[in-house]
CSV table of C-alpha atoms and ligand atoms in Angstrom, one decimal:
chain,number,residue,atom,x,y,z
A,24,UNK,CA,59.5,176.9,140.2
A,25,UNK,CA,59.3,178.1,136.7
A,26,UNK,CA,60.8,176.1,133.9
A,27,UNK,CA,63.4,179.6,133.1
A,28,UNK,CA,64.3,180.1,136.8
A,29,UNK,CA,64.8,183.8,138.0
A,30,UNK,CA,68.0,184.6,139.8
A,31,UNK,CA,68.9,187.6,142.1
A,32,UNK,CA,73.1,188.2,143.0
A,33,UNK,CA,74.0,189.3,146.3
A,34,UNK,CA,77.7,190.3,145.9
A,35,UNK,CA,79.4,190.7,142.7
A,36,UNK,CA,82.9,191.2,143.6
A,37,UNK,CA,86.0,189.4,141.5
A,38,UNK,CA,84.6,186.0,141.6
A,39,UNK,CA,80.9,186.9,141.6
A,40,UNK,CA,81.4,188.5,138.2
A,41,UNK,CA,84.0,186.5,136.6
A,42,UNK,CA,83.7,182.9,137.6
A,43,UNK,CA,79.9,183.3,138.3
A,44,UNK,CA,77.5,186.4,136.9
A,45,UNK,CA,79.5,186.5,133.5
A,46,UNK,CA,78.2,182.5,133.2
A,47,UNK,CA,75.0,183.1,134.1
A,48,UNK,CA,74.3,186.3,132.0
A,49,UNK,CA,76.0,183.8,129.3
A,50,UNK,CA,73.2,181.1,130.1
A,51,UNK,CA,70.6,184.2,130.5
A,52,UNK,CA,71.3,185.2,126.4
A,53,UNK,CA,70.8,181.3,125.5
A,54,UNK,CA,67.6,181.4,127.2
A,55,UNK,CA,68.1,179.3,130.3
A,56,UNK,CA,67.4,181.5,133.0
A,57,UNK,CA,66.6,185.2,133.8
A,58,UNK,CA,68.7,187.8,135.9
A,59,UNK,CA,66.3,189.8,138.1
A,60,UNK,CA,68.9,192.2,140.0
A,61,UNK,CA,71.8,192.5,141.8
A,62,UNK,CA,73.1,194.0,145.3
A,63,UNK,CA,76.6,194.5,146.6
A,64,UNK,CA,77.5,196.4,149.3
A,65,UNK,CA,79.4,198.8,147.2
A,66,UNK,CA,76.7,200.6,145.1
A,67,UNK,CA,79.0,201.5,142.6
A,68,UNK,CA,80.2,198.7,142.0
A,69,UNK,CA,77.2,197.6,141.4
A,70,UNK,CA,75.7,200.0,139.3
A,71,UNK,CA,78.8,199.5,137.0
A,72,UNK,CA,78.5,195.6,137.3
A,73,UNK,CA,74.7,196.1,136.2
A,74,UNK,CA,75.8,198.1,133.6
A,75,UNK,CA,78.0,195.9,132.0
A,76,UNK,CA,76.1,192.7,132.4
A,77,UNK,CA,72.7,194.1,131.0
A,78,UNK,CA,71.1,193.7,134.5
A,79,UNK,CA,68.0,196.0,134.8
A,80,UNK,CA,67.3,196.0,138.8
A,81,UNK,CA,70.1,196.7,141.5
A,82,UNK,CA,68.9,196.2,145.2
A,83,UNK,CA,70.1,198.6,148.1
A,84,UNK,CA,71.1,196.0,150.0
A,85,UNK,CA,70.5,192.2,150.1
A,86,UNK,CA,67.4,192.3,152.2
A,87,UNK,CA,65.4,194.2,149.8
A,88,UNK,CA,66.8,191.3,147.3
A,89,UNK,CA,65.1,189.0,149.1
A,90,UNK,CA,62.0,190.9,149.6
A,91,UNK,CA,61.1,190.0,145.8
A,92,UNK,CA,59.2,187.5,145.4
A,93,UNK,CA,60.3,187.3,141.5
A,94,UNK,CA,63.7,185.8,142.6
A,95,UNK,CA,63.7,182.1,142.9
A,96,UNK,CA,67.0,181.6,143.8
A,97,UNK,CA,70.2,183.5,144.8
A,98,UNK,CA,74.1,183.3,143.8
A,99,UNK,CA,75.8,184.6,146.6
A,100,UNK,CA,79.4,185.1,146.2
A,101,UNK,CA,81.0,186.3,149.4
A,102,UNK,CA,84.7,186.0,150.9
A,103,UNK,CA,83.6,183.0,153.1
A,104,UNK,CA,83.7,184.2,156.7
A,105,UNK,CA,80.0,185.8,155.4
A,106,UNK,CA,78.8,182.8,154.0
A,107,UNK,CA,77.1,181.4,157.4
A,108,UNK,CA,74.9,184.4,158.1
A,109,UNK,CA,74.1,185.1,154.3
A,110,UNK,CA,72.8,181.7,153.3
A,111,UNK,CA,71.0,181.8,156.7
A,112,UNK,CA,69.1,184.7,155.4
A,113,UNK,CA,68.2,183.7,152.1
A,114,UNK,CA,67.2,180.1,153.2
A,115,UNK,CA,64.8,182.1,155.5
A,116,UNK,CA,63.5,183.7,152.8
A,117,UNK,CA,62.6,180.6,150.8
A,118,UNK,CA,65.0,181.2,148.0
A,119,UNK,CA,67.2,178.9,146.6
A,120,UNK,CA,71.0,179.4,146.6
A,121,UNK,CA,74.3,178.7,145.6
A,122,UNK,CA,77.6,179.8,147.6
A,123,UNK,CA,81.5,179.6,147.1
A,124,UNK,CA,83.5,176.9,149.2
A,125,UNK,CA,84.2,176.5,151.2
A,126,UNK,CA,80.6,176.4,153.0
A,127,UNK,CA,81.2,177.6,156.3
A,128,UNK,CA,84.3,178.0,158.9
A,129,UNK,CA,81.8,174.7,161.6
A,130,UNK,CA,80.5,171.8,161.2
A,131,UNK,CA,77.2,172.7,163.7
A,132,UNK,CA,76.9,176.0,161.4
A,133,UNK,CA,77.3,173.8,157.9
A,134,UNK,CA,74.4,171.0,159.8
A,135,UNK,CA,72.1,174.2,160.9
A,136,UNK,CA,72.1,175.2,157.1
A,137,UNK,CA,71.6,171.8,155.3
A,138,UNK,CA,68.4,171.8,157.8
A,139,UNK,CA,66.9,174.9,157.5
A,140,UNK,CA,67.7,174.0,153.1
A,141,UNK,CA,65.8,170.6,154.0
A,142,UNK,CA,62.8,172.5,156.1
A,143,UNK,CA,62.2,175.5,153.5
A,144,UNK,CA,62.1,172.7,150.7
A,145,UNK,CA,64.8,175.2,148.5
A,146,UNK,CA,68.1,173.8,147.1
A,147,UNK,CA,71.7,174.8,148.2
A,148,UNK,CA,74.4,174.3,146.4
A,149,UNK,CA,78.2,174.5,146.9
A,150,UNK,CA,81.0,175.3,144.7
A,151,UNK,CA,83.0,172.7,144.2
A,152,UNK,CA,82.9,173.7,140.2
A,153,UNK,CA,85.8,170.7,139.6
A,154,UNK,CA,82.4,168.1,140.4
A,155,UNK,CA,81.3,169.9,137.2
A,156,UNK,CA,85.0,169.9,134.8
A,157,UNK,CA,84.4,167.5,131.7
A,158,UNK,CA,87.9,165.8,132.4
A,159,UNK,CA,86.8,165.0,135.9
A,160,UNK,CA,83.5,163.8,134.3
A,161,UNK,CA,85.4,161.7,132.5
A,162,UNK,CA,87.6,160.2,135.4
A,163,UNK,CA,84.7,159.7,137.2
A,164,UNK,CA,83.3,156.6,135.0
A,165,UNK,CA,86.6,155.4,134.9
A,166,UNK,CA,87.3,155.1,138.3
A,167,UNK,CA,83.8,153.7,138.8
A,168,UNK,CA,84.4,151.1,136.0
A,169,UNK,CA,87.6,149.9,137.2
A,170,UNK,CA,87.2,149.9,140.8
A,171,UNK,CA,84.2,147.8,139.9
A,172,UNK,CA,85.5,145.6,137.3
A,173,UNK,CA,88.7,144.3,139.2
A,174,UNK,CA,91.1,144.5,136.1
A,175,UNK,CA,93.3,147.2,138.3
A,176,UNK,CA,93.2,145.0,141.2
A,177,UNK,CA,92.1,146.6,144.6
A,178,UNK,CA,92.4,151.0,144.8
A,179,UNK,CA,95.3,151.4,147.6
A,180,UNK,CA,96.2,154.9,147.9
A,181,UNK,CA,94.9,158.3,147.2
A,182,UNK,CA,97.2,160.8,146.4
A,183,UNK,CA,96.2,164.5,145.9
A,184,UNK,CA,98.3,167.5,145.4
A,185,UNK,CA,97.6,170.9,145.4
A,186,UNK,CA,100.6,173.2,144.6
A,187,UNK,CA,99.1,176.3,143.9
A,188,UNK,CA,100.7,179.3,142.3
A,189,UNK,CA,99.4,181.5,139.8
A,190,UNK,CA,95.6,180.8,139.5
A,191,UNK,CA,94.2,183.6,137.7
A,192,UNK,CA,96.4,183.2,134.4
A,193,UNK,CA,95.4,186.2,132.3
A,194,UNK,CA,91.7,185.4,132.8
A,195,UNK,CA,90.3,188.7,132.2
A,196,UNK,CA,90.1,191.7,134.5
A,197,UNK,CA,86.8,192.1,136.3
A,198,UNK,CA,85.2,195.7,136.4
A,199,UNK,CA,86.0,197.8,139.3
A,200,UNK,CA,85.0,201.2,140.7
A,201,UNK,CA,86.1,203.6,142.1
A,202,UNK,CA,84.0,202.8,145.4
A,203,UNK,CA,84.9,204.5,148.4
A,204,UNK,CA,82.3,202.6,150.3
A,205,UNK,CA,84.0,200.8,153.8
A,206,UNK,CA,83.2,197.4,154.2
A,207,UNK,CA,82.5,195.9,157.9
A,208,UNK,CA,85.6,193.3,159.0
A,209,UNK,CA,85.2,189.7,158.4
A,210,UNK,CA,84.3,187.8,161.0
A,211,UNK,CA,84.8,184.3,160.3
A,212,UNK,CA,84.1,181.8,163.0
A,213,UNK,CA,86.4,178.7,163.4
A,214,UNK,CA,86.3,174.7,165.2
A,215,UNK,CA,86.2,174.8,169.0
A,216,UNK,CA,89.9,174.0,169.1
A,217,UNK,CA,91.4,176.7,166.8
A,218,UNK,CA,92.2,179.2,168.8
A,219,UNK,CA,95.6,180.4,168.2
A,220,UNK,CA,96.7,183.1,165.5
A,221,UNK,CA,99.3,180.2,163.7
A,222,UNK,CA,96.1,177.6,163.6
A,223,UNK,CA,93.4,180.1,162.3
A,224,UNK,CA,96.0,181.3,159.3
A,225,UNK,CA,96.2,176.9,158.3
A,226,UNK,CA,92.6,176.5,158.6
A,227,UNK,CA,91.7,179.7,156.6
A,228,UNK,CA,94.5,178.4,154.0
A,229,UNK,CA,92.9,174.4,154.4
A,230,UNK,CA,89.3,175.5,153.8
A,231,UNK,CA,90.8,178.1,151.2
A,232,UNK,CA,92.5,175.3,149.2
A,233,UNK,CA,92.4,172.2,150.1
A,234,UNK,CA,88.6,172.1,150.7
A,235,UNK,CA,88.7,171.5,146.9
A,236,UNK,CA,91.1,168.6,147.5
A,237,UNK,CA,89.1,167.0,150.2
A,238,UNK,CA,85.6,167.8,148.5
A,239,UNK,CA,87.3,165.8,145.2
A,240,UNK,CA,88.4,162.8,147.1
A,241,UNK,CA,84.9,162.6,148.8
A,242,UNK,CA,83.2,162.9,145.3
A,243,UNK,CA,85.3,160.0,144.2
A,244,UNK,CA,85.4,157.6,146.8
A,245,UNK,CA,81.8,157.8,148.0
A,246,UNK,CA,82.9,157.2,151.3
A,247,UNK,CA,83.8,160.1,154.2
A,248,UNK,CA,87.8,160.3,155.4
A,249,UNK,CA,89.1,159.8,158.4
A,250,UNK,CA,92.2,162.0,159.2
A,251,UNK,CA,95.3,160.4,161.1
A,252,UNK,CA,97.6,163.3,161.3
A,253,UNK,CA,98.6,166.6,160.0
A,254,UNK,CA,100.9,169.1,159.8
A,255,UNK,CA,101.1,172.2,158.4
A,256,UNK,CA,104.0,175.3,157.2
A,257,UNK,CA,101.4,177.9,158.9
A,258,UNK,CA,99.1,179.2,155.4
A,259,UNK,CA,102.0,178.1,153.2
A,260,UNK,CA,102.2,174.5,153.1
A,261,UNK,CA,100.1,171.1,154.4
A,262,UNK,CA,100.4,167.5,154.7
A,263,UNK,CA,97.7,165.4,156.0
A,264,UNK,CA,97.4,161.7,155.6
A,265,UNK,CA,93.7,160.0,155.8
A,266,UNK,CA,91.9,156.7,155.3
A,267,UNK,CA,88.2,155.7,153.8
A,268,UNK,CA,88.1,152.7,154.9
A,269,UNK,CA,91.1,150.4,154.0
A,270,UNK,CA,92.0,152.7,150.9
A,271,UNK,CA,94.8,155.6,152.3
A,272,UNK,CA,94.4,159.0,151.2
A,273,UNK,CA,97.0,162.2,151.5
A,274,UNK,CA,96.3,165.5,150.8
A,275,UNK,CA,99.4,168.1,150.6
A,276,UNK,CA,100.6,170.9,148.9
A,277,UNK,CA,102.4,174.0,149.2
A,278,UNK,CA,101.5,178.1,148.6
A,279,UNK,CA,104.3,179.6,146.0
A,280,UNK,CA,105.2,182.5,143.8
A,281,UNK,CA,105.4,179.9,141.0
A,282,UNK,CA,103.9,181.0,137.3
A,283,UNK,CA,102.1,177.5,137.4
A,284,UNK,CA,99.1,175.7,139.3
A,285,UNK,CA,100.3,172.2,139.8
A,286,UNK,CA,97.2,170.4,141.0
A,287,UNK,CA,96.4,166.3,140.5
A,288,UNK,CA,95.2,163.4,142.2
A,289,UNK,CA,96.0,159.8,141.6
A,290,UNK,CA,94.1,156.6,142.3
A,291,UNK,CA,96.6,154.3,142.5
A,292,UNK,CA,95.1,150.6,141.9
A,293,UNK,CA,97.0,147.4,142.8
A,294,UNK,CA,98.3,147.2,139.1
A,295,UNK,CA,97.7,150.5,137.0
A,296,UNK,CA,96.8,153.9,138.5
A,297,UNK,CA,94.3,156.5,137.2
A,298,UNK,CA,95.8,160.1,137.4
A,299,UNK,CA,93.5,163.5,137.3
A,300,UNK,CA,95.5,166.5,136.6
A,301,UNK,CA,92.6,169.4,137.5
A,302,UNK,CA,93.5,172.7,135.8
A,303,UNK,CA,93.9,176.3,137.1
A,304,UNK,CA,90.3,177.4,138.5
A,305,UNK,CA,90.1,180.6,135.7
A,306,UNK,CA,91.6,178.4,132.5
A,307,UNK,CA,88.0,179.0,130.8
A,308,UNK,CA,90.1,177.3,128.0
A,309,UNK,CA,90.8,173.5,129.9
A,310,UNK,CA,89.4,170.8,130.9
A,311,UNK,CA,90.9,167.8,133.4
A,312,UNK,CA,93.8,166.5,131.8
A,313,UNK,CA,92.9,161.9,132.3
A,314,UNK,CA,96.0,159.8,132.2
A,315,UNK,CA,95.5,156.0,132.9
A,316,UNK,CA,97.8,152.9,133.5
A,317,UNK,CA,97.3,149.8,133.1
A,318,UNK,CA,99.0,146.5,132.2
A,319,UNK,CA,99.1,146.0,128.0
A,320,UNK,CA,100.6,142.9,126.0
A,321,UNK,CA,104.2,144.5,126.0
A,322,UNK,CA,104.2,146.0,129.4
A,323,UNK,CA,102.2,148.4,130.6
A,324,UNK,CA,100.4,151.0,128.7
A,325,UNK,CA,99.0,154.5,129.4
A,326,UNK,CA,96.0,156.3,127.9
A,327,UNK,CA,94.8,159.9,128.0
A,328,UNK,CA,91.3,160.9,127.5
A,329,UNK,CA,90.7,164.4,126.0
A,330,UNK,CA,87.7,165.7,127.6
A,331,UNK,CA,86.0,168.1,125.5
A,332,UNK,CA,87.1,171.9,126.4
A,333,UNK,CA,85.3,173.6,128.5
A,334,UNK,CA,85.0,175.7,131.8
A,335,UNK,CA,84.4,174.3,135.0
A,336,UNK,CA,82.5,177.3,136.0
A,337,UNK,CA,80.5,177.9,133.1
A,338,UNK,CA,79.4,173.8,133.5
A,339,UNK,CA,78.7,174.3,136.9
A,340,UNK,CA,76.3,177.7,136.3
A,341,UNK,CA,74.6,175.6,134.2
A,342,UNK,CA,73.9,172.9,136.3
A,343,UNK,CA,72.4,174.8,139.1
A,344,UNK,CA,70.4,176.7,136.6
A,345,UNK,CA,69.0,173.2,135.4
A,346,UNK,CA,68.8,171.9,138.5
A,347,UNK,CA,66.4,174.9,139.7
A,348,UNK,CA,64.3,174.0,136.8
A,349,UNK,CA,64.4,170.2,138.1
A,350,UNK,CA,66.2,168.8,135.2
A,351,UNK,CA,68.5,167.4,137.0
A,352,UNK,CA,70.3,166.9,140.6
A,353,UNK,CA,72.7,168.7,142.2
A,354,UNK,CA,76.4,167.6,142.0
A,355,UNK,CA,77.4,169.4,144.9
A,356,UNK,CA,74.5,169.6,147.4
A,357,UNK,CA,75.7,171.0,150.7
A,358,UNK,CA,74.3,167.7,152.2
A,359,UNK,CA,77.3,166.2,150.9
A,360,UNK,CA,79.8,169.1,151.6
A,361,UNK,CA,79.2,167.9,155.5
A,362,UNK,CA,81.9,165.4,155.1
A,363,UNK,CA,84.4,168.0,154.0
A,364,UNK,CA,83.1,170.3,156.8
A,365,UNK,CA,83.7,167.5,159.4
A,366,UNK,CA,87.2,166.3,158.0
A,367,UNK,CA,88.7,169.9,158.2
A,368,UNK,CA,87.5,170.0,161.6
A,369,UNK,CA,89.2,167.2,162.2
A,370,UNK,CA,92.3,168.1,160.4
A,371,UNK,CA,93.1,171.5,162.2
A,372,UNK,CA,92.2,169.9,165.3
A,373,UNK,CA,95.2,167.2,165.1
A,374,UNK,CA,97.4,169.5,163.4
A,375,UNK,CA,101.0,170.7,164.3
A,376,UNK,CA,101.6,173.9,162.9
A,377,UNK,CA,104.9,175.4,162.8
B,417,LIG,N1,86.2,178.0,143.3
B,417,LIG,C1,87.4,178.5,143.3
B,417,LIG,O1,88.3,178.0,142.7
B,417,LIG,C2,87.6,179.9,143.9
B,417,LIG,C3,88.7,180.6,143.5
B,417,LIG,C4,88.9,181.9,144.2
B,417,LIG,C5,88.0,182.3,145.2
B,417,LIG,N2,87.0,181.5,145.5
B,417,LIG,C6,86.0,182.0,146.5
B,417,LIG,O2,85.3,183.1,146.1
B,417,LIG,C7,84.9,183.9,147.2
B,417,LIG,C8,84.7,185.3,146.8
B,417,LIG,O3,85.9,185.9,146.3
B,417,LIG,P1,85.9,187.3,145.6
B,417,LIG,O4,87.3,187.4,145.1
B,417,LIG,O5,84.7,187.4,144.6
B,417,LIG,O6,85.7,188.3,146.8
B,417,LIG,P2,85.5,189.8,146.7
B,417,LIG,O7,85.9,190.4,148.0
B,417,LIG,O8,86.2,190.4,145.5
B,417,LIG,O9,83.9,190.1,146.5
B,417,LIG,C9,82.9,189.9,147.5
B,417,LIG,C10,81.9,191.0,147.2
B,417,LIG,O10,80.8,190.8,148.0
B,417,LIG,C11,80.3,192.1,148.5
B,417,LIG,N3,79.6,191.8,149.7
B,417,LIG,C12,80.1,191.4,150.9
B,417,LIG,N4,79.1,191.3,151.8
B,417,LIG,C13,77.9,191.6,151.2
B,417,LIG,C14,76.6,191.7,151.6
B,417,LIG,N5,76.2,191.5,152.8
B,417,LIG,N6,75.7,192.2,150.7
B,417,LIG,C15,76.1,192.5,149.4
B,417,LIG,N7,77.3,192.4,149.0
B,417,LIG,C16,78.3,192.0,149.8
B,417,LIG,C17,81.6,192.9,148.6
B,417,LIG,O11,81.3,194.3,148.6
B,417,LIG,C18,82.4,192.4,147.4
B,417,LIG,O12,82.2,193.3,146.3
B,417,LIG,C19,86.0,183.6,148.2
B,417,LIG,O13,85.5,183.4,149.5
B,417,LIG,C20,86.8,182.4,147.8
B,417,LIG,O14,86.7,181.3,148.7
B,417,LIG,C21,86.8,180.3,144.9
């Protein structure tokens, strides 16, 4: 790998320019990595796309992408029912790559991947861009130092909400064209079990959503969950209550037209509790808010931490570009993405779903 690695970008649809290319070609103009081409199946779209990003090659389709031996490594940013046979491909071509969540719709699909990542030697990364937010940075040592230090007593509960409404919040339109081109049908692929019409719209809105959640808990605790039951308002709404070991952990939330994205997770310690409050995914403008409890000399006491402001996104771009270059480790390998794989399974598979 060279130290300034070369990227190639297979689909550059809303996310793919937005949350992902714009980054890169941001990281590109500091010097950190080049942008070889792009491909989407919509050639306008991504001549346009090119265009605006200063991109000099566009591909006719992803296979001639990764027929060029000049790409080291691909950003493929794909609605996720594509995800499974995409990675597969560039994996088989010995490139490295990095994909939305959530990975793929089956645990054997998401174990076939990580292996054939493993055998080609090439890295894969996942986006759970919150491992990457400054706030949750921040969180992070807390939690370590206080779940190690005792002076919170023992961690209890896990409570993490997702209430989603409005999640783009003014963050910038991304180019369009006028691109007549049809694209084939999705054709996602779900757990043995989930067979009916009401399950497949809750798992498509669990590993939509709440894969975040789950991914965030498993980055915090260390430890893979256990689910105990689950229910969920069809694609609308979900509860779901879990263990890791003898700490308890739910995951809910609810779908609305609200103007707001109401999103936190609190560790809540024997005496004092350590709260995250995760912003809305296109806020290029926030970072975690960090609120935490604890007992003080008159009572107890609360603290936030200002994380410096940044953009999840643009944090995590960065560290797969350095990562590529062997700076540094992944934060979301999709070795570790397994877990959340194998506890959605598991929570669409005890589900009710009315
Ligand atoms: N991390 C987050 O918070 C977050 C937020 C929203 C969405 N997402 C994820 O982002 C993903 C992508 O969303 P989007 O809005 O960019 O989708 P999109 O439909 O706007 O874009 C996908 C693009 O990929 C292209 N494409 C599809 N198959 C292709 C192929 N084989 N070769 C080349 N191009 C191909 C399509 O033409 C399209 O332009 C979703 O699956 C979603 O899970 C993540």
């Amino acid at each position: 790998m060279s130290k300034k690695p070369r990227l190639g970008f297979i689909g550059v649809g809303m996310m793919g320019q937005i949350a992902h290319l714009a980054n890169y070609a941001r990281l590109r103009d500091e010097g950190e990595c080049e942008i070889v081409g792009i491909t989407d199946l919509k050639p306008l779209l991504a001549r346009a796309v090119a265009e605006k990003y200063h991109v000099p090659r566009i591909y006719e389709n992803a296979t001639e992408l990764l027929q060029d031996p000049s790409i080291d490594a691909v950003v493929c940013i794909q609605q996720w029912p594509n995800n499974y046979a995409l990675v597969k491909q560039i994996l088989l071509a010995g490139k490295s790559v990095m994909t939305e969540k959530p990975m793929v719709g089956r645990l054997d699909e998401a174990q076939e991947l990580v292996a054939l990542a493993q055998e080609k030697g090439v890295l894969y990364a996942v986006g759970f861009m919150k491992r990457y937010d400054a706030g949750v940075e921040v969180a992070k040592h807390l939690f370590e130092e206080f779940r190690h230090n005792g002076e919170l007593g023992n961690l209890l509960e896990v409570d993490a909400v997702c209430d989603g409404g409005d999640w783009i919040q003014n963050a910038g339109a991304p180019v369009i064209a006028d691109d007549p081109t049809p694209l084939p049908p999705l054709q996602p692929t779900y757990p043995d079990r989930c067979t009916t019409p009401e399950q497949r719209a809750a798992y498509g809105y669990l590993v939509n959503i709440f894969a975040h959640t789950v991914n965030f808990c498993h980055h915090f605790l260390g430890k893979e969950m256990r689910v105990y039951a689950a229910q969920f308002r069809r694609d609308r709404g979900m509860q779901s209550l879990l263990r890791s070991d003898d700490v308890l952990v739910t995951v809910h939330g609810a779908t609305s037209a609200s103007h707001e994205w109401r999103e936190y997770t609190t560790f809540n310690f024997e005496r004092g509790h350590l709260m995250v409050k995760t912003p809305v995914p296109l806020n290029r403008q926030q970072s975690a808010r960090v609120y935490l409890t604890r007992p003080g000399e008159q009572g107890f006491v609360t603290t936030e931490y200002h994380a410096p402001v940044d953009w999840a996104f643009f944090r995590e771009a960065q560290g797969f570009v350095r990562a590529l270059a062997g700076n540094v480790p992944l934060r979301a390998p999709a070795e570790t993405c397994l877990w959340d794989v194998r506890v959605m399974e598991q929570i669409i598979d005890i589900a009710e779903v009315i």
